Coordinates of C-alpha atoms and ligand atoms in Angstrom, one line a residue:
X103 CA -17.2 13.8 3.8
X104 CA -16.5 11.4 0.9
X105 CA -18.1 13.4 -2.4
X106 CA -18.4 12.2 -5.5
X107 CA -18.7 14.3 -8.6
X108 CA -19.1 11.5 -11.7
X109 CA -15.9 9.3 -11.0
X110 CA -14.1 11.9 -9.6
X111 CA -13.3 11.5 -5.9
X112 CA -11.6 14.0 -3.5
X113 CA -11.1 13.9 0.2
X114 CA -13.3 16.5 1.8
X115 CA -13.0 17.3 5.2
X116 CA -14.6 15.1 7.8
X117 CA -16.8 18.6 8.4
X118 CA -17.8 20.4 5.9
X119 CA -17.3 23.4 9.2
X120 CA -14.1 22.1 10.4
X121 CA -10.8 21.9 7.9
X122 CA -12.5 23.2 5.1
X123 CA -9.2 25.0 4.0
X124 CA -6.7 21.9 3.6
X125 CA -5.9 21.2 0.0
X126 CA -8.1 18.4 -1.2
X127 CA -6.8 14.4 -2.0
X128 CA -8.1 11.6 -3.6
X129 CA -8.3 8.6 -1.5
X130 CA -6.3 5.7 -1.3
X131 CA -6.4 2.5 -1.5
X132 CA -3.8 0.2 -0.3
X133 CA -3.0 -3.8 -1.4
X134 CA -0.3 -5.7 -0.5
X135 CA -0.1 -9.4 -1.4
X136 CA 2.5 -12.2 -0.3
X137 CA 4.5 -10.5 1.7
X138 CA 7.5 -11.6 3.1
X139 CA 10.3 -9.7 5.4
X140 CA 13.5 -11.7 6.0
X141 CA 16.4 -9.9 8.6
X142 CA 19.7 -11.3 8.7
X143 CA 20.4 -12.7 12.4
X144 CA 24.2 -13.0 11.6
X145 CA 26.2 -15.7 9.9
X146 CA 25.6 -18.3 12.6
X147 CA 21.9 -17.9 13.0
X148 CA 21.3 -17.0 9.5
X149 CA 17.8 -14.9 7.9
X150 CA 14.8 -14.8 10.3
X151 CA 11.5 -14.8 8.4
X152 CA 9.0 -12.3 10.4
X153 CA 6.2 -11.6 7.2
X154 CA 5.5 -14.9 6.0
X155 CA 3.5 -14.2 2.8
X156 CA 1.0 -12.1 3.9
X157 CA -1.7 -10.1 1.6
X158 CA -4.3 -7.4 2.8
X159 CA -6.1 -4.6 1.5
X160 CA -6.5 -1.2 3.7
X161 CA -9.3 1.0 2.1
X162 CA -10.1 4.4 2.6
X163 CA -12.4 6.1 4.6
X164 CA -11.6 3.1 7.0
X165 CA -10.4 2.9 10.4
X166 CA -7.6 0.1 10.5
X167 CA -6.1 -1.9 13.5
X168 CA -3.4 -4.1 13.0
X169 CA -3.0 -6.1 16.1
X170 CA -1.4 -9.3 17.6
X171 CA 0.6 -10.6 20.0
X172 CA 3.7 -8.8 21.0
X173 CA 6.4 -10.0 18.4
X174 CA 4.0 -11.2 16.1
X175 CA 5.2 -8.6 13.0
X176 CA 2.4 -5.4 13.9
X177 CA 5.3 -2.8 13.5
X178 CA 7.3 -5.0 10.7
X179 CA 4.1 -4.6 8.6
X180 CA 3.7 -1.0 9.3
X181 CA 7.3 -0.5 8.4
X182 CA 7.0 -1.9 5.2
X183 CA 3.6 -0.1 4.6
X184 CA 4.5 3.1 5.5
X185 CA 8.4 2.3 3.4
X186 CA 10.3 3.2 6.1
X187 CA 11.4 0.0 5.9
X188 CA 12.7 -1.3 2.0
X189 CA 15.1 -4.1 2.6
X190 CA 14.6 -7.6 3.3
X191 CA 11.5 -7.7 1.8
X192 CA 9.3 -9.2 -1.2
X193 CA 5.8 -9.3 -2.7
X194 CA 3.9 -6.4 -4.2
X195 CA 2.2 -3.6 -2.7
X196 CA -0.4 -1.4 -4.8
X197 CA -1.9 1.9 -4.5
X198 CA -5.1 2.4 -6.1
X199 CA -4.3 -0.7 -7.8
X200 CA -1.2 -0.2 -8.9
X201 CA 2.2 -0.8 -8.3
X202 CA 3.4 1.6 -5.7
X203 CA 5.6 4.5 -6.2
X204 CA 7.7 4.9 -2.7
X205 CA 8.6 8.6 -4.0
X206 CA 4.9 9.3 -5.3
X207 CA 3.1 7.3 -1.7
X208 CA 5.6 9.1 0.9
X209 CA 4.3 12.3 -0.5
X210 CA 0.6 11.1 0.0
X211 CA 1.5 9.5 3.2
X212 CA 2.5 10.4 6.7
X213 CA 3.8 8.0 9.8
X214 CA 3.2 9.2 13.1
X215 CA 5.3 6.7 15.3
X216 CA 5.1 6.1 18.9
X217 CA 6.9 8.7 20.7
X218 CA 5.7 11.5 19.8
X219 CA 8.6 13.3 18.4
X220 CA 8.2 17.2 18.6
X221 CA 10.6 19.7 19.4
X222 CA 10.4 20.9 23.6
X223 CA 11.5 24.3 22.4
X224 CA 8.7 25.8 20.1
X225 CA 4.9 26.7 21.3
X226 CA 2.4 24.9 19.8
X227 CA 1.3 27.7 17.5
X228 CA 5.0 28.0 16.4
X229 CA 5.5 24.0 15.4
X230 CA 2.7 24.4 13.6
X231 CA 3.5 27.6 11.5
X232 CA 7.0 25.8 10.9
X233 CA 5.2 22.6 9.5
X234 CA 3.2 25.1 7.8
X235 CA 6.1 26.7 6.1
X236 CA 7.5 23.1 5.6
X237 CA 4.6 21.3 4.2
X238 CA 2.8 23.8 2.0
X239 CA 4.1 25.5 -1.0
X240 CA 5.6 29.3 -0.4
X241 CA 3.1 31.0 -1.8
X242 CA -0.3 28.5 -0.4
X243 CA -2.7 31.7 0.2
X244 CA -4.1 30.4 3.5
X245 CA -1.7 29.0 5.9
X246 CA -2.9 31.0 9.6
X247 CA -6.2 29.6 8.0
X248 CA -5.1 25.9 7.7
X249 CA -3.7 25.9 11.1
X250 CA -6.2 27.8 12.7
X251 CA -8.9 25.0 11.7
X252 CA -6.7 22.0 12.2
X253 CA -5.8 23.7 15.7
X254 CA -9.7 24.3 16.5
X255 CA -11.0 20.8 15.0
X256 CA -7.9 19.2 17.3
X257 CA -8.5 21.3 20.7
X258 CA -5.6 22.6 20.6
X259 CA -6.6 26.0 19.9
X260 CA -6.7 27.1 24.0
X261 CA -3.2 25.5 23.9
X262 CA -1.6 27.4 21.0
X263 CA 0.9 29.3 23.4
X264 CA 2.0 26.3 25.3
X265 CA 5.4 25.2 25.0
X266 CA 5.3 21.5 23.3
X267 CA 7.1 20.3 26.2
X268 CA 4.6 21.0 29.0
X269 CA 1.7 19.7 27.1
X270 CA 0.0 16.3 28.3
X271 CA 0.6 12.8 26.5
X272 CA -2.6 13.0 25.2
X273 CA -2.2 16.7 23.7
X274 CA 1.3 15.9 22.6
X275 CA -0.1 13.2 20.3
X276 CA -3.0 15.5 19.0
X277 CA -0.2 17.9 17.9
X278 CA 2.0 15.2 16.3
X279 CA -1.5 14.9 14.5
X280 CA -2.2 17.8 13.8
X281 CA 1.3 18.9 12.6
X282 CA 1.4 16.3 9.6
X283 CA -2.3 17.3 9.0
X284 CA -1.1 20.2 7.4
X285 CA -0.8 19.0 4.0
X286 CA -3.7 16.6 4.5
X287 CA -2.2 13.1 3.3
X288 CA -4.8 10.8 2.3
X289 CA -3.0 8.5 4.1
X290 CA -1.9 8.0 7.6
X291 CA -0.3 5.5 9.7
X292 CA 0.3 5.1 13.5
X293 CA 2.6 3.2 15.4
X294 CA 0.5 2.4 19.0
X295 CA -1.3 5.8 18.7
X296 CA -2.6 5.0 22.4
X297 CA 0.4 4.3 24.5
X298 CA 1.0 5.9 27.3
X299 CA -2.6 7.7 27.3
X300 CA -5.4 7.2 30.4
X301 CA -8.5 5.7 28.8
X302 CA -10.6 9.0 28.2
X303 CA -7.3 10.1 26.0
X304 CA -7.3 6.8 24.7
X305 CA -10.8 7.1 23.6
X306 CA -10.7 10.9 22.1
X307 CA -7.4 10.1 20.4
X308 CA -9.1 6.9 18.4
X309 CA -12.2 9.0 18.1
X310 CA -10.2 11.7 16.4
X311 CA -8.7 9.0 13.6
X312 CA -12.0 7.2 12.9
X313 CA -13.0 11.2 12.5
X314 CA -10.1 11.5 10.2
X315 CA -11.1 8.6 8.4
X316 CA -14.5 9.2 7.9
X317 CA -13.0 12.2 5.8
X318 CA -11.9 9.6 3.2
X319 CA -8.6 9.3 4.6
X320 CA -7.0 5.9 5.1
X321 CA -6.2 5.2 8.5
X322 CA -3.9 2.8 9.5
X323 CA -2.4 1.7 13.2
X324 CA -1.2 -1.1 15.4
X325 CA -2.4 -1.2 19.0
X326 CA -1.9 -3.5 21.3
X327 CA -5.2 -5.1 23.1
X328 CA -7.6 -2.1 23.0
X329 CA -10.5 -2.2 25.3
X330 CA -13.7 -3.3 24.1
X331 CA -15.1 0.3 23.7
X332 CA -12.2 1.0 21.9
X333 CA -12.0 -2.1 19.9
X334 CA -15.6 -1.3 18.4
X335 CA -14.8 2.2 17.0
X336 CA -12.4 0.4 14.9
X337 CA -14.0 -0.5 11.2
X338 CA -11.2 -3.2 10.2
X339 CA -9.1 -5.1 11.9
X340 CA -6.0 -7.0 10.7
X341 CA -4.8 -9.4 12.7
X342 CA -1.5 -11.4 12.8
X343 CA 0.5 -13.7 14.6
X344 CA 3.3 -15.7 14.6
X345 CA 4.0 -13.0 11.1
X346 CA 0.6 -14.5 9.4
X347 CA -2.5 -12.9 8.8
X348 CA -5.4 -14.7 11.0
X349 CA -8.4 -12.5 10.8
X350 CA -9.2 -9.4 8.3
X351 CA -12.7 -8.1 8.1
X352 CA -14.9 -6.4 10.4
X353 CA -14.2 -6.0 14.0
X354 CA -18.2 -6.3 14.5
X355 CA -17.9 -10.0 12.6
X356 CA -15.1 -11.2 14.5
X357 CA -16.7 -13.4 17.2
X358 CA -19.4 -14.4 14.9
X359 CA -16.4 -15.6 12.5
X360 CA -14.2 -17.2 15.6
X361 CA -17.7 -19.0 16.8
X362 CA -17.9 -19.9 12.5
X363 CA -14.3 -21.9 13.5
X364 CA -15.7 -23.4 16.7
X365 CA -13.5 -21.0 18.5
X366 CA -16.9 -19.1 21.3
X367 CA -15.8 -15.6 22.5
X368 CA -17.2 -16.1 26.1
X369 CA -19.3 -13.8 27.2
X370 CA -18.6 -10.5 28.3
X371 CA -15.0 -11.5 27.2
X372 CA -13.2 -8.6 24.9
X373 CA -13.1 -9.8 21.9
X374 CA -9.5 -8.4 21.5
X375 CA -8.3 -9.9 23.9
X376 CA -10.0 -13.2 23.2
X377 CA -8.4 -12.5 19.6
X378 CA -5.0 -12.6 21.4
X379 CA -5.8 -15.0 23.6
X380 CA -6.1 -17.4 20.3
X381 CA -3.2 -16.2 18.9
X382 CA -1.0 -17.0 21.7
X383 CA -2.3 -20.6 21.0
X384 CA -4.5 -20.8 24.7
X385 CA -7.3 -22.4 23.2
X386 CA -5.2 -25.0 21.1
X387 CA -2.0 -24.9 18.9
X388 CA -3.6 -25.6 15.8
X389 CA -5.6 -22.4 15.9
X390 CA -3.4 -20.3 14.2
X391 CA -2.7 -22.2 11.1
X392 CA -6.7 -23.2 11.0
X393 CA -7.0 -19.4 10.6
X394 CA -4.0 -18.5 8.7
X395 CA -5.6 -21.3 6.0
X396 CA -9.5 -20.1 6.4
X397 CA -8.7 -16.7 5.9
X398 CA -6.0 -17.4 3.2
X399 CA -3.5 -15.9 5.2
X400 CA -5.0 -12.4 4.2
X401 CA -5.3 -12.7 0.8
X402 CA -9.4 -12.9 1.9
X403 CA -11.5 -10.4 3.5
X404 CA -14.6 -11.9 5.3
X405 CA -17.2 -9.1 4.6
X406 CA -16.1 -10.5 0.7
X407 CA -14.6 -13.5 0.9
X408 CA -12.9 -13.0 -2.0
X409 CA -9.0 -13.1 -3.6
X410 CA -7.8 -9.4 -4.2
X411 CA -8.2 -7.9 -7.9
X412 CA -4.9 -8.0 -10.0
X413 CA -2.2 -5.5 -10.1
X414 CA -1.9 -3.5 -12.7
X415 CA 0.8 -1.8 -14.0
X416 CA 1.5 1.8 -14.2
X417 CA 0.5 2.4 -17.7
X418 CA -2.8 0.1 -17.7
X419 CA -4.2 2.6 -14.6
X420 CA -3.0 5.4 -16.7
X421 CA -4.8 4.6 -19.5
X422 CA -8.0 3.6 -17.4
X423 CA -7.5 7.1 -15.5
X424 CA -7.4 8.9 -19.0
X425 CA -10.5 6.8 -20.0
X426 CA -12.1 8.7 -16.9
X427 CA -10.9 11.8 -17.5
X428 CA -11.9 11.7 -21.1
X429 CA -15.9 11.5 -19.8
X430 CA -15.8 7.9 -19.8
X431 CA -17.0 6.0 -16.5
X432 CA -14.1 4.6 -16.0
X433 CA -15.8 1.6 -16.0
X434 CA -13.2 -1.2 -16.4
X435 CA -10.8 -0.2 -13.7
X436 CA -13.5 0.6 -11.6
X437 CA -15.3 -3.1 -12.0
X438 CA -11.7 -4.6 -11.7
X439 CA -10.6 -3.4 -8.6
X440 CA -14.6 -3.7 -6.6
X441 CA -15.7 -7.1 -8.4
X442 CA -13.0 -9.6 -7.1
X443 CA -13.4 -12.9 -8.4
X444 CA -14.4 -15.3 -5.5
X445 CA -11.5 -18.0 -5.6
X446 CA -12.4 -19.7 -3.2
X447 CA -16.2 -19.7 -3.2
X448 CA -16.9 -22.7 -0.6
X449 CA -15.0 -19.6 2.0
X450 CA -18.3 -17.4 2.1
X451 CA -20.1 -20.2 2.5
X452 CA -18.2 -22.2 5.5
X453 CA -18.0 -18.3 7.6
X454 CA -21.7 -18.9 8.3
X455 CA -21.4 -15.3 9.4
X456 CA -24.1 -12.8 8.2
X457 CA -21.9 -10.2 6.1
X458 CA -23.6 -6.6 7.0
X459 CA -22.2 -4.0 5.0
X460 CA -21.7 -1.2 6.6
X461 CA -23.8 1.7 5.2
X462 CA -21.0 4.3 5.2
X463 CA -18.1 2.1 4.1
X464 CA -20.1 0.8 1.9
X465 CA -20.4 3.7 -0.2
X466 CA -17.9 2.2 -2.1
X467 CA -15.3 4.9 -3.2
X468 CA -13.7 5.6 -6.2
X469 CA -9.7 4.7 -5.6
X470 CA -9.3 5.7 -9.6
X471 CA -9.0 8.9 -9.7
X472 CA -5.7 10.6 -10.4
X473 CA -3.0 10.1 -6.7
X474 CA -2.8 13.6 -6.8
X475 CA -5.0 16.8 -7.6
X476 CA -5.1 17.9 -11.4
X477 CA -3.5 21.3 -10.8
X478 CA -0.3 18.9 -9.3
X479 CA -0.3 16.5 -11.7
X480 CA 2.6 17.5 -13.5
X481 CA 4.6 20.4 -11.3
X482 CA 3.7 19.1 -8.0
X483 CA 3.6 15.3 -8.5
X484 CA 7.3 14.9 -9.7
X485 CA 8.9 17.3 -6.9
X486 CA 10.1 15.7 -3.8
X487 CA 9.2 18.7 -1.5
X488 CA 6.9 20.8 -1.4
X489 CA 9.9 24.2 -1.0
X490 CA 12.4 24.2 -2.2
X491 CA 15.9 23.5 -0.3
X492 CA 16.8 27.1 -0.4
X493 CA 13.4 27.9 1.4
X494 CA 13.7 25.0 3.7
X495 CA 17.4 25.9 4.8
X496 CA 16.3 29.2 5.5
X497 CA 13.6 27.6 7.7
X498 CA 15.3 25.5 9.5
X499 CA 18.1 27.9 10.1
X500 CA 15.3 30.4 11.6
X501 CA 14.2 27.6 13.5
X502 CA 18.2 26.6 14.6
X503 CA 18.5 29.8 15.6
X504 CA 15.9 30.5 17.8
X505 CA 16.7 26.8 19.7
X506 CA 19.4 28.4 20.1
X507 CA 18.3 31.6 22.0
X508 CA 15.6 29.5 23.7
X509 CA 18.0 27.1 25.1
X510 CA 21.8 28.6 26.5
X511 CA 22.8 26.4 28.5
X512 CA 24.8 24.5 25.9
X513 CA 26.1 28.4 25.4
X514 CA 26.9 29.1 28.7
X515 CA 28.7 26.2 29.1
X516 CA 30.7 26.5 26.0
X517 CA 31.5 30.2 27.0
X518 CA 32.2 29.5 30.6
X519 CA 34.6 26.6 28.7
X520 CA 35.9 29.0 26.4
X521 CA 36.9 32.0 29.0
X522 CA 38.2 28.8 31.2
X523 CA 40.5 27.7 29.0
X524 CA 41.9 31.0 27.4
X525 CA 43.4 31.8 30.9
X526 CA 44.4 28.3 31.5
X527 CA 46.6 29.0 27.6
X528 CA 47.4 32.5 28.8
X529 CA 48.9 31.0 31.9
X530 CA 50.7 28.7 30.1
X531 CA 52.1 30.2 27.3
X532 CA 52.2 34.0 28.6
X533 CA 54.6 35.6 26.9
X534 CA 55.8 33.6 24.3
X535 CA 55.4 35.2 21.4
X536 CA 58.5 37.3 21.4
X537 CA 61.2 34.6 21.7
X538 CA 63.0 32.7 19.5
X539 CA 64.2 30.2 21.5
X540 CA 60.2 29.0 22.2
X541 CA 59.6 28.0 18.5
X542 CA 58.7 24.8 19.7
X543 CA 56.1 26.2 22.4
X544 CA 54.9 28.6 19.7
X545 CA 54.0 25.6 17.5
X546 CA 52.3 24.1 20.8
X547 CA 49.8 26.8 21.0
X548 CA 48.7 26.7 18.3
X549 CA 48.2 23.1 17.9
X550 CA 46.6 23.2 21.0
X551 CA 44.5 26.3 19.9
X552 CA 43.3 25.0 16.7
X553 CA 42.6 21.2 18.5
X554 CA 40.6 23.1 21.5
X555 CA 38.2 25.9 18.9
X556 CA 37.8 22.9 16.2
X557 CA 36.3 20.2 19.3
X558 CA 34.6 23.0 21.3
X559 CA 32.9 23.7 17.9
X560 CA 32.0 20.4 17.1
X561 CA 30.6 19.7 20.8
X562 CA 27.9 21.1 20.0
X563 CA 26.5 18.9 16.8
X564 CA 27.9 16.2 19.1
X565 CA 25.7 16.8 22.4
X566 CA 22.6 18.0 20.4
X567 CA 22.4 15.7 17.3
X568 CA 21.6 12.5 19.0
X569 CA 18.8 14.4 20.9
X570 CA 17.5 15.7 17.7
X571 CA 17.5 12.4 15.8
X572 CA 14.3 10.8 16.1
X573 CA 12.5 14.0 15.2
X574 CA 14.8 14.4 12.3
X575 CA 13.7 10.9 11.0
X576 CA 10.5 12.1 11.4
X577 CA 10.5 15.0 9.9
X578 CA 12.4 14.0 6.7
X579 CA 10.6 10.4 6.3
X580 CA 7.2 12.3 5.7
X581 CA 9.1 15.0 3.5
X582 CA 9.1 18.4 5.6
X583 CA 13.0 19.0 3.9
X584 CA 15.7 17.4 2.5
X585 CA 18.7 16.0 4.9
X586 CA 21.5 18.4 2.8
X587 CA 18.7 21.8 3.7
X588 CA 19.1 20.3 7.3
X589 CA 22.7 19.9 7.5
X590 CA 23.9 22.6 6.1
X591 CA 21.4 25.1 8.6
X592 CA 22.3 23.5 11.8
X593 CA 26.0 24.0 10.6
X594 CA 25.3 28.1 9.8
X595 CA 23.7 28.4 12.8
X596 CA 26.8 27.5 15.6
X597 CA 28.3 30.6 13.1
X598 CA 27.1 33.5 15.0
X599 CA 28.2 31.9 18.0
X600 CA 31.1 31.4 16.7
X601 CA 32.3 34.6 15.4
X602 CA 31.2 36.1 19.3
X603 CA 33.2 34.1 20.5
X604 CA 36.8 35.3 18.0
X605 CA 35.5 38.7 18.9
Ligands
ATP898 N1 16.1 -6.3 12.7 C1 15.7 -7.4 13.3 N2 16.5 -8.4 13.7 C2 16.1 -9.5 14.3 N3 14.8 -9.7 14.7 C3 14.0 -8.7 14.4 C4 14.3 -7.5 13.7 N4 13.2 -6.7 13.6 C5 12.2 -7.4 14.2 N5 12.6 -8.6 14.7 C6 11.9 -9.6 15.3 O1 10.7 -9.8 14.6 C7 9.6 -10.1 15.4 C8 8.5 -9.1 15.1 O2 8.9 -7.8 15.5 P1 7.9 -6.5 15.6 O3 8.6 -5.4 16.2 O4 7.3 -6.4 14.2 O5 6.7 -7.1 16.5 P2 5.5 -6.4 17.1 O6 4.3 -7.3 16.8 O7 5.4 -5.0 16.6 O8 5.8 -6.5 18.6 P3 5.4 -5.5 19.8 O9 3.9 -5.4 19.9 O10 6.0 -6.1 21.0 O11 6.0 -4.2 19.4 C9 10.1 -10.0 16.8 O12 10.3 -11.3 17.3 C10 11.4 -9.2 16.7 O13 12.3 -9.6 17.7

C-alpha cells in the first residue's frame, strides 16, 4: 500500500504479507509533453513523423494502457518512455516534475518487452537467484528472502525447479515479472504483456500489474484490443492514432466522453474496440482530429481537464525537496505539480461527463519525495549498477559456464570437429616435420593450424551470440551488468574448453 509519513512517500508492497522484504521506492510520476519522433526513411523518401506532438502524464499507483490501432505509435511511445529509444526525438519528458535523468530513470525503471526473453537453460529458482545476485547489492542481507516472496506472491513457488524453457506462456511472463521485481522499480513498462496468453492467463497476468500498481508502482503497457473484462481493470487509458493522442482519462469515462462528442458506444459493444473502431476512421474521418483537438492532443486529462503543471528544472525540485526534508510541507512543489491551471476551462465544461474520482487513485500521492531512498542518495544514486563489474563478470562467467555444461552439444560438435580434422592434418601432412625439402608444406600447416583453432574458437561466439541477443538487451537496458562485464565472461568461459582441447 501507498503510506504516507508527513510528505514522505515510499512504495510499500501491494500486501503488507506478500513482498514485504523488497527495498522500498518512492513513486513516480511521469510527464511528457509535445512529443515528436521523426525516423529517417532514406534520402528519397525523406523523415517519417510517427509522434506528432503528443503530451501525457502516467501517475503512480495507476494501471496504464496505451492502445491504438496497429501502426499508430503504441510501441514508438513506449520506446521513448522507457529510453530505449533516444534518437529522432524532441519535447520534454519529466519525472516527478522534473526534467528526466535517462541514467537516474533506467535505474528506477524496468521494460519488460514482448517476448519474454529468459534464458531455456536455468530453473526458475536459479534465474532468479542470478537476478538476485545482479540486481541487489553484494552484501543486501535478504536475497532467498526477496525471491522467496516475489516467487510465492507470483505462483511461481511450486514451479521453482522447472527449467525456464518448459514453463507455459503465461508462467514465462510471470517470471520475466518477477525477475526484474527484484530490485522493485517504481516503474514498470510492458510491451503487449498479454500476447500469446489464453484469456484466464490474460486476465491473471493484468490482474497481477493493476496488483503491482496498487503498490504505488507506475504501471505502464500497450495492448492491443483487450476484452471488455480486461479493458475495465485498466485505471487509464492512453489512446493514440494516426501518432496523436485521442483519448486520456479513465477507461470507466470513455463512452460517456465519446457519447460527450456525439460518437454512442452501442450497446453491449467493447468499448475498446469501439475505441479502435473510431480510430480507424469507421464512424467518420474527421473523428480523429475532433479528438486529437478536444483532448488537446494529450496535453488534457478528462478526470481534470486541465494543461499539465510546468517543468522544473533540476535545481528548483531540489530546492523544493530540501524545503521537505527540512520539516517544511513541501507545500509549493506539491500545489504546483496537483493544482494545474485549467487552460482551457470551456473543456470541463463541453465533456458533459460526470468526473468520479476514484477513491484509491485519488489519494493523491506525493511524487516529491527524493527518486531514490535517503540511505542511496549519494552512494547508490550516482552508480550505474548496483555490483560492481568485477562481481558481475564473475556472475556471469558462473552463469557462462554452467550453459555451458547444461548444453554440449555445441561441444560435442566442436570436439567431434576437432578429432575430425586433426586426422584429416595428420593424414595430410604425416611426417613432415623432419624434411627440409617440405619447408613450404611446413608453413602450410601451420597456417592451416592456426586458421582452423582461431575459427573453430570463434564458432562458438558466432553460433550462440545471435541467440543470446535479445536477452542481452534485456538484461543490460534495465541495468543487471555492464556490456564490457559480459564480454569479457563469455570470452573466459570458451577457455576451459579450450585448454581441453590443446591437452
Ligand atoms: N525505424 C522506423 N523506420 C520507418 N518506419 C518506422 C520505424 N519505426 C516505426 N515505424 C513506423 O511507425 C509506425 C508506428 O510504429 P509502431 O511500432 O510504434 O506502431 P504500433 O502502434 O506499436 O503498431 P503495432 O500495434 O502493430 O505493433 C508504423 O507505421 C511503423 O511502420
Amino acid at each position: 500500500m501507498l503510506a504516507s509519513t508527513g510528505t514522505a512517500v515510499t512504495i510499500q508492497p501491494a500486501s503488507q504479507t506478500k513482498m514485504a522484504n523488497l527495498p522500498k521506492r518512492p513513486p513516480v510520476e511521469l510527464a511528457f509533453r509535445d512529443l515528436m519522433y521523426t525516423v529517417s526513411e532514406g534520402r528519397s523518401k525523406g523523415p517519417k513523423t510517427i509522434l506528432k506532438s503528443v503530451s501525457g502524464l502516467i501517475r503512480p499507483r495507476e494501471l496504464t494502457a496505451i492502445m491504438g490501432p496497429s501502426g499508430a505509435g503504441k510501441s514508438s511511445l513506449l520506446n521513448i518512455l522507457t529510453g530505449y529509444k533516444t534518437t529522432g526525438m524532441s519535447g520534454s519528458i519529466t519525472v516527478n516534475g522534473a526534467e528526466r535523468n535517462l541514467s537516474h530513470f533506467r535505474k528506477q525503471s524496468c521494460y519488460i518487452m514482448q517476448d519474454n526473453q529468459l534464458h531455456a537453460n536455468l530453473t526458475v529458482l536459479e534465474a532468479m537467484r542470478l537476478a538476485a545476485s545482479l540486481k541487489l547489492s553484494k552484501d543486501h542481507p535478504d536475497k532467498p528472502g526477496i525471491i522467496r516472496d516475489i516467487l510465492e506472491t507470483l505462483s511461481l513457488l511450486e514451479h521453482e525447479n522447472t527449467m525456464t524453457s518448459n514453463l507455459s506462456g503465461g508462467q514465462k511472463k510471470r517470471l520475466s515479472i518477477a525477475l526484474e521485481l527484484i530490485n522493485n522499480p517504481p516503474v514498470m513498462f510492458f510491451d503487449e504483456p498479454t500476447s500469446g496468453l489464453d484469456s484466464s492467463s490474460c486476465y491473471q497476468c493484468i490482474k497481477l500489474l493493476k496488483d503491482l500498481s496498487r503498490g504505488g508502482r507506475t504501471i505502464v503497457c500497450t495492448i492491443h484490443q483487450p476484452s471488455a473484462r480486461l479493458f475495465e481493470m485498466f485505471d487509464q487509458l492512453y489512446t493514440l492514432a494516426e501518432g496523436q493522442c485521442i483519448y486520456q482519462g479513465n477507461t470507466s469515462q470513455l463512452v460517456p466522453w465519446l457519447s460527450s462528442r456525439g460518437l454512442e458506444c452501442p450497446s453491449y459493444h467493447n468499448p475498446a474496440s469501439y475505441i479502435i473502431e473510431v480510430s480507424c476512421g469507421e464512424y467518420g474521418e474527421n473523428n480523429v482530429s475532433a479528438l486529437v483537438t478536444a483532448i488537446g492532443n494529450g496535453q488534457h486529462d478528462i478526470r481534470e481537464g486541465k494543461p499539465w503543471p510546468e517543468v522544473k528544472d533540476n535545481n528548483q525540485v531540489a530546492a523544493l525537496q530540501n524545503g521537505e526534508k527540512n520539516g517544511g510541507q513541501n507545500s509549493n512543489f506539491a500545489k504546483t505539480t496537483t493544482n494545474y491551471l485549467p487552460k482551457d476551462s470551456n473543456l470541463t465544461a463541453n465533456l458533459q461527463v460526470v468526473v468520479q474520482k476514484d477513491e484509491e487513485t485519488n489519494g493523491a500521492p506525493n511524487v516529491t519525495a527524493s527518486l531514490l531512498e535517503p540511505s542511496m542518495d549519494s552512494k547508490e544514486a550516482g552508480k550505474r549498477y548496483a555490483t560492481s563489474e568485477w562481481h558481475q563478470f564473475w556472475i556471469i562467467l558462473q552463469r557462462a559456464l554452467l550453459f555451458s555444461r547444461r548444453d554440449w552439444t555445441l561441444m560435442y560438435l566442436r570436439l567431434f570437429a576437432h578429432i575430425l580434422v586433426g586426422f584429416l592434418i595428420g593424414a595430410l601432412y604425416y611426417d613432415i616435420g623432419n624434411e627440409g625439402s617440405k619447408v613450404l608444406s611446413n608453413l602450410g600447416f601451420l597456417f592451416f593450424n592456426m586458421l582452423f583453432l582461431m575459427y573453430t574458437s570463434m564458432t562458438v561466439t558466432i553460433l550462440s551470440f545471435p541467440l543470446e541477443m535479445p536477452v542481452l538487451l534485456k538484461e543490460n537496458f534495465n541495468r543487471w551488468y555492464s556490456l564490457r562485464s559480459y564480454y569479457l565472461a563469455i570470452t573466459i568461459s570458451d577457455i576451459p574448453f579450450q585448454v581441453k582441447i590443446f591437452l
